[in-house]
């Protein structure tokens, strides 16, 4: 750039040649004065504007304030020359902040560059939007950026930059981006042939999916398919192989993306994913001498282990992973030890049994002394997560020992974790009190108020503990060095329950007063105020030391602190009242037990873990902690929630005080969490319901397929969908053929099946559907079907693909209840016996409907017979004396509800052009659905 502008080259040389700061400033001031004059005079051509703006930019980069060149930069953006446009965009991104008024002048120029079929101009505009993009610019241009991303004519470089620009805009202004509306179109680009585009789009999808799980649920299938092509089929360009590892960055992001969703119920997806994870773990079994290869392989491996834990902690893959992790936590490499401990903590937070992790407890404890503080922190997290009733005393004891020499950066977090573990797994209340008091003594200033609040709650609510706590606290207070938090606990406990031990040797009221009062001179005003409250309690229960207490109140009446002075005056007045006055007794009654309430320690601990750009799918702690967290999150998430974009919730000041309002001593809940069911329902019933394709032909094709085994389900100018099916008992198989009728491939092909009631009907793909259909060819998708209970709504298959633009078609699959019928042959006596035995309503459904006659004016017996036979009902002969009537019987097979018999009589009337159908069954749920399925194709109102 500078080589083409001699004036700029000379200016830079002069600045570099200045030996002192004064000479540099003098040269810059001279140049800036000349630039102002030139700009003021006007009549500058593009080259001159470019040169002077470049000098202004260089001055700005050196750290000097500049107040000229803004308008000229705006004008340069409109230039048709690349070099001038480049300097203009550079000036805009450097000199203007997102709320600058000048930005309003460049929005149209940026939009024009986005609309051009010029890769360079597109990229310059995208850079400017990403670097500056304020709210106004985001609102004005986000649609244009999205259009560039999804345009089939955009170059790969433009698509990559457009995806990252949208990511930047979403992180800054999440409300501006209609993420749910764009979800399907953005996800379809994950099938792009360029892995660079896939990587950028996956990064965008990861961020959007965190806040919009349901609309982006289709990305799950895309991610699994891409992983299978990368890891198993090795389908990637050589340029994306990093030390023989196929695109490790993309693999890591895809594996992380899958952890945001509950495990899929689709057998094909589960099988494919298991194959991918197994391949990754097998590839990592042997170490390479190449460090870069090992680093890339391990990055993928740790994320794969995290996904395996998320899917099923009892799978053989997790057992293999546990063996690998045990090897990693002993590695000589700090990064490997760190990741090994962190992944083991993930396993401990999800696993049903901690026995495999407990084998390495000694090594984890040893890691607390690691030379790297990040490894020490991960070892602390792992010990916290792997703690249970069996090893709690050992782990808490080790943490207390390490607390005395731990880094100051770790101590506050350690105190909270020790307090939580001590309360959660306390084998006895006495051990709990001893441990917490030892913690307060050892940690000192790192003990937050919520810790001693909590121990007070437990002592108050546990009557058997009060006398013991009074003795222990008294002995602790006799120590020469006592922390203020311990004095607070002592003041509260002895004030409430000191009278329980006052008759014991060495615990007389005077000795309690002496021990506590000697500590007050080293305490803050708030602690001394608490001690004054302790003293007024003692006036009520220890009349023998009342004169000494009144003397203390008298001295505090003259202190400068207004709070202490007011308390002392009020307490002095109370203590000076006659002994038979009941006011003092009423004021100093014993504190009642606190109502049951959750501890504030856990919420305080979770707030210490700041949120990042990628939300964690788990928290440190046992399985019950994660289940409770997920259940709470599912309850608290409204349908129209605003995106949080990875930001932490605001911290309220009331959390610590709220812990005083209650206490829950029932221990951790063992109730199962409804999280999995909630998550599965979320995926099975998306909030954005597909719009089912309608039309005369579509309805006719669907109705015909309800009683035939093969035919066309849908057809337009681009695609034809055909179906072949076969059923036996409660099991069925459906072959869906996707035919491409145009001369270009259908890319980004996605097929998804939504079932209204998964407990009644199961539909799954035999294998992962193909993501592309070649020109003028077809692809086959095999579906496995199982009928568990009676159902009324057919499943919806949503097909989306790219053919110039993004197309989405939702079709009803011809899977209806009668497909699972088996024809039955009955004699006349058997039929009528069963018919009478079943009886009338509610186990009978009957309707009369109009029918069409043949061209000759006769009943269409062939159509009626075809419908009944196609609905899997056995037509019985010689049962009804009227030859025009049909009598049929069948047995419905269901895996959960067993077999259900079904009887039918069809009575057409030629003269009235009406037909009566009567269905009887032992199941009330079945009769209405079978009657509807028989009537619809026979009715005169049926689609023709």
Short mmCIF file of C-alpha atoms in Angstrom, two decimals, residues 520-833:
data_model
loop_
_atom_site.label_atom_id
_atom_site.label_comp_id
_atom_site.label_asym_id
_atom_site.label_seq_id
_atom_site.Cartn_x
_atom_site.Cartn_y
_atom_site.Cartn_z
CA UNK A 520 -14.63 -8.41 71.05
CA UNK A 521 -11.92 -5.75 71.03
CA UNK A 522 -10.40 -7.29 67.89
CA UNK A 523 -13.71 -7.53 66.02
CA UNK A 524 -15.59 -5.24 63.67
CA UNK A 525 -18.61 -3.18 64.70
CA UNK A 526 -21.07 -5.68 63.22
CA UNK A 527 -19.60 -8.54 65.28
CA UNK A 528 -19.61 -6.46 68.48
CA UNK A 529 -23.26 -5.65 67.78
CA UNK A 530 -23.97 -9.40 67.62
CA UNK A 531 -22.11 -9.89 70.92
CA UNK A 532 -24.25 -7.21 72.58
CA UNK A 533 -27.28 -9.28 71.57
CA UNK A 534 -25.60 -12.30 73.18
CA UNK A 535 -25.11 -10.33 76.40
CA UNK A 536 -28.78 -9.30 76.66
CA UNK A 537 -29.69 -12.99 76.22
CA UNK A 538 -27.38 -13.79 79.12
CA UNK A 539 -29.03 -11.11 81.31
CA UNK A 540 -32.19 -13.20 81.01
CA UNK A 541 -30.64 -16.65 81.76
CA UNK A 542 -27.57 -15.78 83.88
CA UNK A 543 -28.71 -13.34 86.61
CA UNK A 544 -25.43 -13.93 88.50
CA UNK A 545 -23.43 -11.97 85.91
CA UNK A 546 -26.06 -9.29 85.33
CA UNK A 547 -23.99 -6.48 86.97
CA UNK A 548 -21.01 -7.15 84.69
CA UNK A 549 -23.29 -7.19 81.63
CA UNK A 550 -24.97 -3.91 82.62
CA UNK A 551 -21.51 -2.40 83.03
CA UNK A 552 -20.64 -3.44 79.46
CA UNK A 553 -23.86 -1.87 78.16
CA UNK A 554 -23.05 1.30 80.09
CA UNK A 555 -19.63 1.61 78.41
CA UNK A 556 -21.05 0.99 74.93
CA UNK A 557 -23.66 3.75 75.41
CA UNK A 558 -20.89 6.27 74.77
CA UNK A 559 -19.18 4.78 71.68
CA UNK A 560 -19.14 6.72 68.39
CA UNK A 561 -20.72 3.99 66.26
CA UNK A 562 -24.45 4.77 66.06
CA UNK A 563 -25.54 1.13 65.70
CA UNK A 564 -23.58 -0.01 68.75
CA UNK A 565 -24.72 3.02 70.73
CA UNK A 566 -28.39 2.45 69.95
CA UNK A 567 -28.20 -1.26 70.81
CA UNK A 568 -26.37 -0.55 74.06
CA UNK A 569 -28.93 2.06 75.12
CA UNK A 570 -31.88 -0.23 74.35
CA UNK A 571 -30.28 -3.27 76.00
CA UNK A 572 -29.27 -1.18 79.04
CA UNK A 573 -32.88 -0.07 79.45
CA UNK A 574 -34.09 -3.68 79.20
CA UNK A 575 -31.48 -4.99 81.63
CA UNK A 576 -32.29 -2.25 84.19
CA UNK A 577 -35.96 -3.24 84.48
CA UNK A 578 -37.17 -5.09 87.60
CA UNK A 579 -36.46 -8.80 87.82
CA UNK A 580 -40.14 -9.72 87.80
CA UNK A 581 -40.75 -7.82 84.53
CA UNK A 582 -41.80 -10.23 81.77
CA UNK A 583 -40.71 -7.92 78.92
CA UNK A 584 -37.09 -9.10 79.05
CA UNK A 585 -38.16 -12.75 79.02
CA UNK A 586 -40.44 -12.19 76.02
CA UNK A 587 -37.76 -10.29 74.07
CA UNK A 588 -35.07 -12.89 74.79
CA UNK A 589 -37.03 -16.03 73.98
CA UNK A 590 -35.07 -18.82 72.27
CA UNK A 591 -34.90 -18.62 68.47
CA UNK A 592 -37.40 -21.09 66.91
CA UNK A 593 -36.21 -23.62 64.30
CA UNK A 594 -35.78 -22.31 60.77
CA UNK A 595 -38.31 -23.54 58.17
CA UNK A 596 -36.97 -26.08 55.67
CA UNK A 597 -35.22 -24.34 52.79
CA UNK A 598 -32.44 -25.06 50.32
CA UNK A 599 -28.93 -24.05 51.30
CA UNK A 600 -27.45 -20.97 49.63
CA UNK A 601 -24.02 -22.61 49.48
CA UNK A 602 -24.67 -24.44 46.21
CA UNK A 603 -25.99 -21.37 44.42
CA UNK A 604 -22.99 -19.37 45.62
CA UNK A 605 -20.64 -22.11 44.42
CA UNK A 606 -22.25 -22.31 40.95
CA UNK A 607 -21.98 -18.54 40.50
CA UNK A 608 -18.23 -18.77 40.89
CA UNK A 609 -18.01 -20.63 37.58
CA UNK A 610 -18.37 -17.87 34.99
CA UNK A 611 -20.14 -18.63 31.75
CA UNK A 612 -18.18 -18.84 28.51
CA UNK A 613 -19.18 -18.67 24.87
CA UNK A 614 -20.08 -22.39 25.06
CA UNK A 615 -22.36 -23.33 27.91
CA UNK A 616 -21.40 -26.35 29.99
CA UNK A 617 -23.90 -29.17 29.79
CA UNK A 618 -23.06 -30.27 33.35
CA UNK A 619 -21.88 -28.86 36.67
CA UNK A 620 -19.39 -30.15 39.20
CA UNK A 621 -21.01 -32.40 41.77
CA UNK A 622 -22.69 -35.79 41.81
CA UNK A 623 -25.34 -37.14 39.50
CA UNK A 624 -28.15 -35.91 41.75
CA UNK A 625 -26.85 -32.34 41.51
CA UNK A 626 -26.93 -32.45 37.70
CA UNK A 627 -30.37 -34.04 37.63
CA UNK A 628 -31.75 -31.37 39.96
CA UNK A 629 -30.14 -28.64 37.86
CA UNK A 630 -31.61 -29.95 34.61
CA UNK A 631 -35.07 -30.45 36.14
CA UNK A 632 -35.02 -26.90 37.51
CA UNK A 633 -33.87 -25.52 34.15
CA UNK A 634 -36.65 -27.39 32.33
CA UNK A 635 -39.26 -25.93 34.70
CA UNK A 636 -37.89 -22.41 34.51
CA UNK A 637 -37.52 -22.22 30.70
CA UNK A 638 -40.59 -20.48 29.26
CA UNK A 639 -41.74 -21.11 25.71
CA UNK A 640 -40.76 -17.64 24.61
CA UNK A 641 -37.49 -17.32 26.49
CA UNK A 642 -35.07 -14.60 25.56
CA UNK A 643 -31.60 -15.73 24.49
CA UNK A 644 -28.99 -15.53 27.21
CA UNK A 645 -26.06 -15.85 24.79
CA UNK A 646 -23.85 -17.50 27.38
CA UNK A 647 -24.18 -14.70 29.93
CA UNK A 648 -24.48 -15.48 33.61
CA UNK A 649 -27.62 -14.61 35.51
CA UNK A 650 -27.43 -11.45 37.63
CA UNK A 651 -26.24 -12.05 41.17
CA UNK A 652 -28.68 -10.88 43.78
CA UNK A 653 -27.67 -9.69 47.24
CA UNK A 654 -30.52 -11.57 48.86
CA UNK A 655 -29.10 -15.07 48.29
CA UNK A 656 -26.92 -15.10 51.39
CA UNK A 657 -29.66 -13.70 53.63
CA UNK A 658 -32.16 -16.07 52.06
CA UNK A 659 -30.24 -18.99 53.53
CA UNK A 660 -31.36 -17.86 56.99
CA UNK A 661 -34.98 -18.49 56.10
CA UNK A 662 -34.77 -22.23 56.08
CA UNK A 663 -32.95 -25.48 56.43
CA UNK A 664 -33.28 -28.84 54.76
CA UNK A 665 -31.78 -31.71 56.76
CA UNK A 666 -33.40 -34.46 54.72
CA UNK A 667 -30.25 -34.96 52.63
CA UNK A 668 -29.98 -35.23 48.86
CA UNK A 669 -33.15 -36.21 47.10
CA UNK A 670 -33.23 -39.67 45.57
CA UNK A 671 -36.27 -39.03 43.39
CA UNK A 672 -35.64 -39.66 39.71
CA UNK A 673 -35.42 -36.62 37.49
CA UNK A 674 -37.92 -36.07 34.70
CA UNK A 675 -35.22 -34.38 32.62
CA UNK A 676 -34.83 -37.10 30.03
CA UNK A 677 -38.56 -37.37 29.45
CA UNK A 678 -38.89 -33.61 29.20
CA UNK A 679 -36.00 -33.38 26.74
CA UNK A 680 -37.28 -36.23 24.63
CA UNK A 681 -40.71 -34.64 24.43
CA UNK A 682 -39.07 -31.40 23.41
CA UNK A 683 -37.46 -33.07 20.43
CA UNK A 684 -40.42 -35.24 19.53
CA UNK A 685 -42.83 -32.29 19.49
CA UNK A 686 -41.06 -29.21 18.21
CA UNK A 687 -42.74 -25.91 18.88
CA UNK A 688 -42.42 -25.00 15.21
CA UNK A 689 -44.82 -27.58 13.76
CA UNK A 690 -44.30 -28.43 10.09
CA UNK A 691 -47.04 -27.34 7.69
CA UNK A 692 -48.35 -30.57 6.17
CA UNK A 693 -48.63 -30.52 2.38
CA UNK A 694 -52.27 -30.40 1.24
CA UNK A 695 -54.08 -30.61 -2.07
CA UNK A 696 -56.51 -32.83 -3.92
CA UNK A 697 -53.80 -35.09 -5.32
CA UNK A 698 -51.88 -35.26 -2.05
CA UNK A 699 -55.00 -36.28 -0.10
CA UNK A 700 -55.99 -38.82 -2.77
CA UNK A 701 -52.51 -40.39 -2.82
CA UNK A 702 -52.45 -40.62 0.97
CA UNK A 703 -55.95 -42.16 1.22
CA UNK A 704 -55.11 -44.76 -1.40
CA UNK A 705 -51.93 -45.73 0.41
CA UNK A 706 -53.89 -46.38 3.61
CA UNK A 707 -55.31 -49.52 1.96
CA UNK A 708 -52.58 -50.35 -0.58
CA UNK A 709 -48.94 -51.26 -0.06
CA UNK A 710 -47.27 -49.11 -2.68
CA UNK A 711 -47.80 -45.95 -4.69
CA UNK A 712 -46.98 -42.27 -5.02
CA UNK A 713 -47.18 -40.19 -1.84
CA UNK A 714 -46.20 -36.78 -3.29
CA UNK A 715 -45.05 -35.30 -6.59
CA UNK A 716 -44.18 -31.85 -7.95
CA UNK A 717 -41.89 -30.49 -10.68
CA UNK A 718 -38.75 -31.17 -8.61
CA UNK A 719 -39.31 -34.30 -6.55
CA UNK A 720 -41.39 -37.45 -6.43
CA UNK A 721 -41.92 -39.39 -3.21
CA UNK A 722 -43.02 -43.04 -3.50
CA UNK A 723 -43.79 -45.62 -0.81
CA UNK A 724 -43.62 -49.40 -0.56
CA UNK A 725 -44.61 -51.12 2.67
CA UNK A 726 -45.03 -54.49 4.32
CA UNK A 727 -46.38 -55.38 7.76
CA UNK A 728 -46.42 -58.46 9.94
CA UNK A 729 -47.99 -58.38 13.37
CA UNK A 730 -47.07 -55.22 15.25
CA UNK A 731 -43.94 -54.68 13.11
CA UNK A 732 -43.73 -52.93 9.76
CA UNK A 733 -41.19 -51.74 7.23
CA UNK A 734 -41.60 -48.74 4.95
CA UNK A 735 -39.41 -47.99 1.95
CA UNK A 736 -39.64 -44.31 0.96
CA UNK A 737 -38.19 -43.45 -2.45
CA UNK A 738 -37.04 -39.86 -3.08
CA UNK A 739 -36.84 -39.20 -6.81
CA UNK A 740 -35.03 -36.16 -8.19
CA UNK A 741 -36.82 -35.01 -11.37
CA UNK A 742 -34.49 -32.12 -12.25
CA UNK A 743 -31.06 -31.98 -13.87
CA UNK A 744 -29.17 -30.71 -10.81
CA UNK A 745 -28.52 -32.56 -7.54
CA UNK A 746 -30.71 -31.99 -4.50
CA UNK A 747 -28.19 -31.13 -1.78
CA UNK A 748 -28.55 -30.60 1.96
CA UNK A 749 -31.17 -33.35 1.90
CA UNK A 750 -32.67 -33.84 5.35
CA UNK A 751 -35.39 -36.29 6.32
CA UNK A 752 -37.02 -36.23 9.74
CA UNK A 753 -40.00 -38.12 11.13
CA UNK A 754 -42.16 -36.64 13.91
CA UNK A 755 -44.45 -38.98 15.84
CA UNK A 756 -47.36 -37.45 17.74
CA UNK A 757 -47.35 -40.11 20.47
CA UNK A 758 -43.99 -41.96 20.74
CA UNK A 759 -45.39 -44.25 23.42
CA UNK A 760 -47.98 -45.60 20.96
CA UNK A 761 -45.99 -45.68 17.71
CA UNK A 762 -42.28 -45.99 17.01
CA UNK A 763 -40.78 -44.99 13.65
CA UNK A 764 -37.04 -45.01 13.02
CA UNK A 765 -34.65 -45.06 10.08
CA UNK A 766 -32.79 -48.28 9.36
CA UNK A 767 -29.69 -46.22 8.53
CA UNK A 768 -28.70 -42.59 8.22
CA UNK A 769 -30.48 -41.02 5.22
CA UNK A 770 -28.34 -39.75 2.36
CA UNK A 771 -27.78 -35.98 2.24
CA UNK A 772 -27.82 -35.72 -1.56
CA UNK A 773 -29.96 -37.06 -4.42
CA UNK A 774 -28.19 -37.12 -7.78
CA UNK A 775 -29.85 -35.60 -10.88
CA UNK A 776 -32.67 -37.70 -12.32
CA UNK A 777 -32.15 -40.52 -9.85
CA UNK A 778 -33.67 -41.64 -6.58
CA UNK A 779 -32.56 -42.56 -3.08
CA UNK A 780 -34.18 -45.06 -0.76
CA UNK A 781 -34.97 -44.54 2.93
CA UNK A 782 -35.97 -47.59 4.97
CA UNK A 783 -38.17 -46.99 8.02
CA UNK A 784 -38.80 -49.52 10.81
CA UNK A 785 -42.25 -49.19 12.37
CA UNK A 786 -43.62 -50.66 15.60
CA UNK A 787 -47.17 -50.31 16.93
CA UNK A 788 -47.19 -50.29 20.73
CA UNK A 789 -50.68 -48.94 21.46
CA UNK A 790 -53.68 -47.64 19.55
CA UNK A 791 -52.98 -44.34 17.79
CA UNK A 792 -54.97 -41.93 15.64
CA UNK A 793 -52.47 -39.50 14.11
CA UNK A 794 -50.13 -40.69 11.34
CA UNK A 795 -46.46 -39.66 11.63
CA UNK A 796 -45.24 -36.63 9.71
CA UNK A 797 -42.15 -36.90 7.52
CA UNK A 798 -40.44 -33.56 6.89
CA UNK A 799 -38.18 -33.43 3.84
CA UNK A 800 -35.95 -30.39 3.25
CA UNK A 801 -33.37 -29.84 0.53
CA UNK A 802 -31.58 -27.22 -1.53
CA UNK A 803 -32.58 -26.80 -5.15
CA UNK A 804 -31.70 -23.22 -5.92
CA UNK A 805 -33.63 -22.20 -2.81
CA UNK A 806 -34.40 -24.08 0.38
CA UNK A 807 -37.47 -26.30 0.06
CA UNK A 808 -39.35 -27.95 2.91
CA UNK A 809 -42.16 -30.47 2.44
CA UNK A 810 -44.06 -32.12 5.29
CA UNK A 811 -45.97 -35.29 4.36
CA UNK A 812 -48.25 -37.65 6.27
CA UNK A 813 -46.85 -41.15 6.12
CA UNK A 814 -49.50 -43.80 5.33
CA UNK A 815 -48.94 -45.57 8.64
CA UNK A 816 -52.41 -46.08 10.13
CA UNK A 817 -53.81 -48.38 12.78
CA UNK A 818 -55.31 -50.94 10.38
CA UNK A 819 -51.88 -51.63 8.85
CA UNK A 820 -51.20 -53.76 11.94
CA UNK A 821 -54.34 -55.89 11.47
CA UNK A 822 -54.26 -59.58 10.66
CA UNK A 823 -57.25 -61.07 8.74
CA UNK A 824 -59.28 -63.68 10.65
CA UNK A 825 -61.62 -66.36 9.24
CA UNK A 826 -64.79 -67.02 11.25
CA UNK A 827 -67.91 -69.06 10.65
CA UNK A 828 -71.41 -67.49 10.94
CA UNK A 829 -72.03 -68.84 14.44
CA UNK A 830 -68.64 -67.73 15.75
CA UNK A 831 -69.03 -64.28 14.22
CA UNK A 832 -72.49 -63.56 15.65
CA UNK A 833 -71.51 -65.01 19.03
#
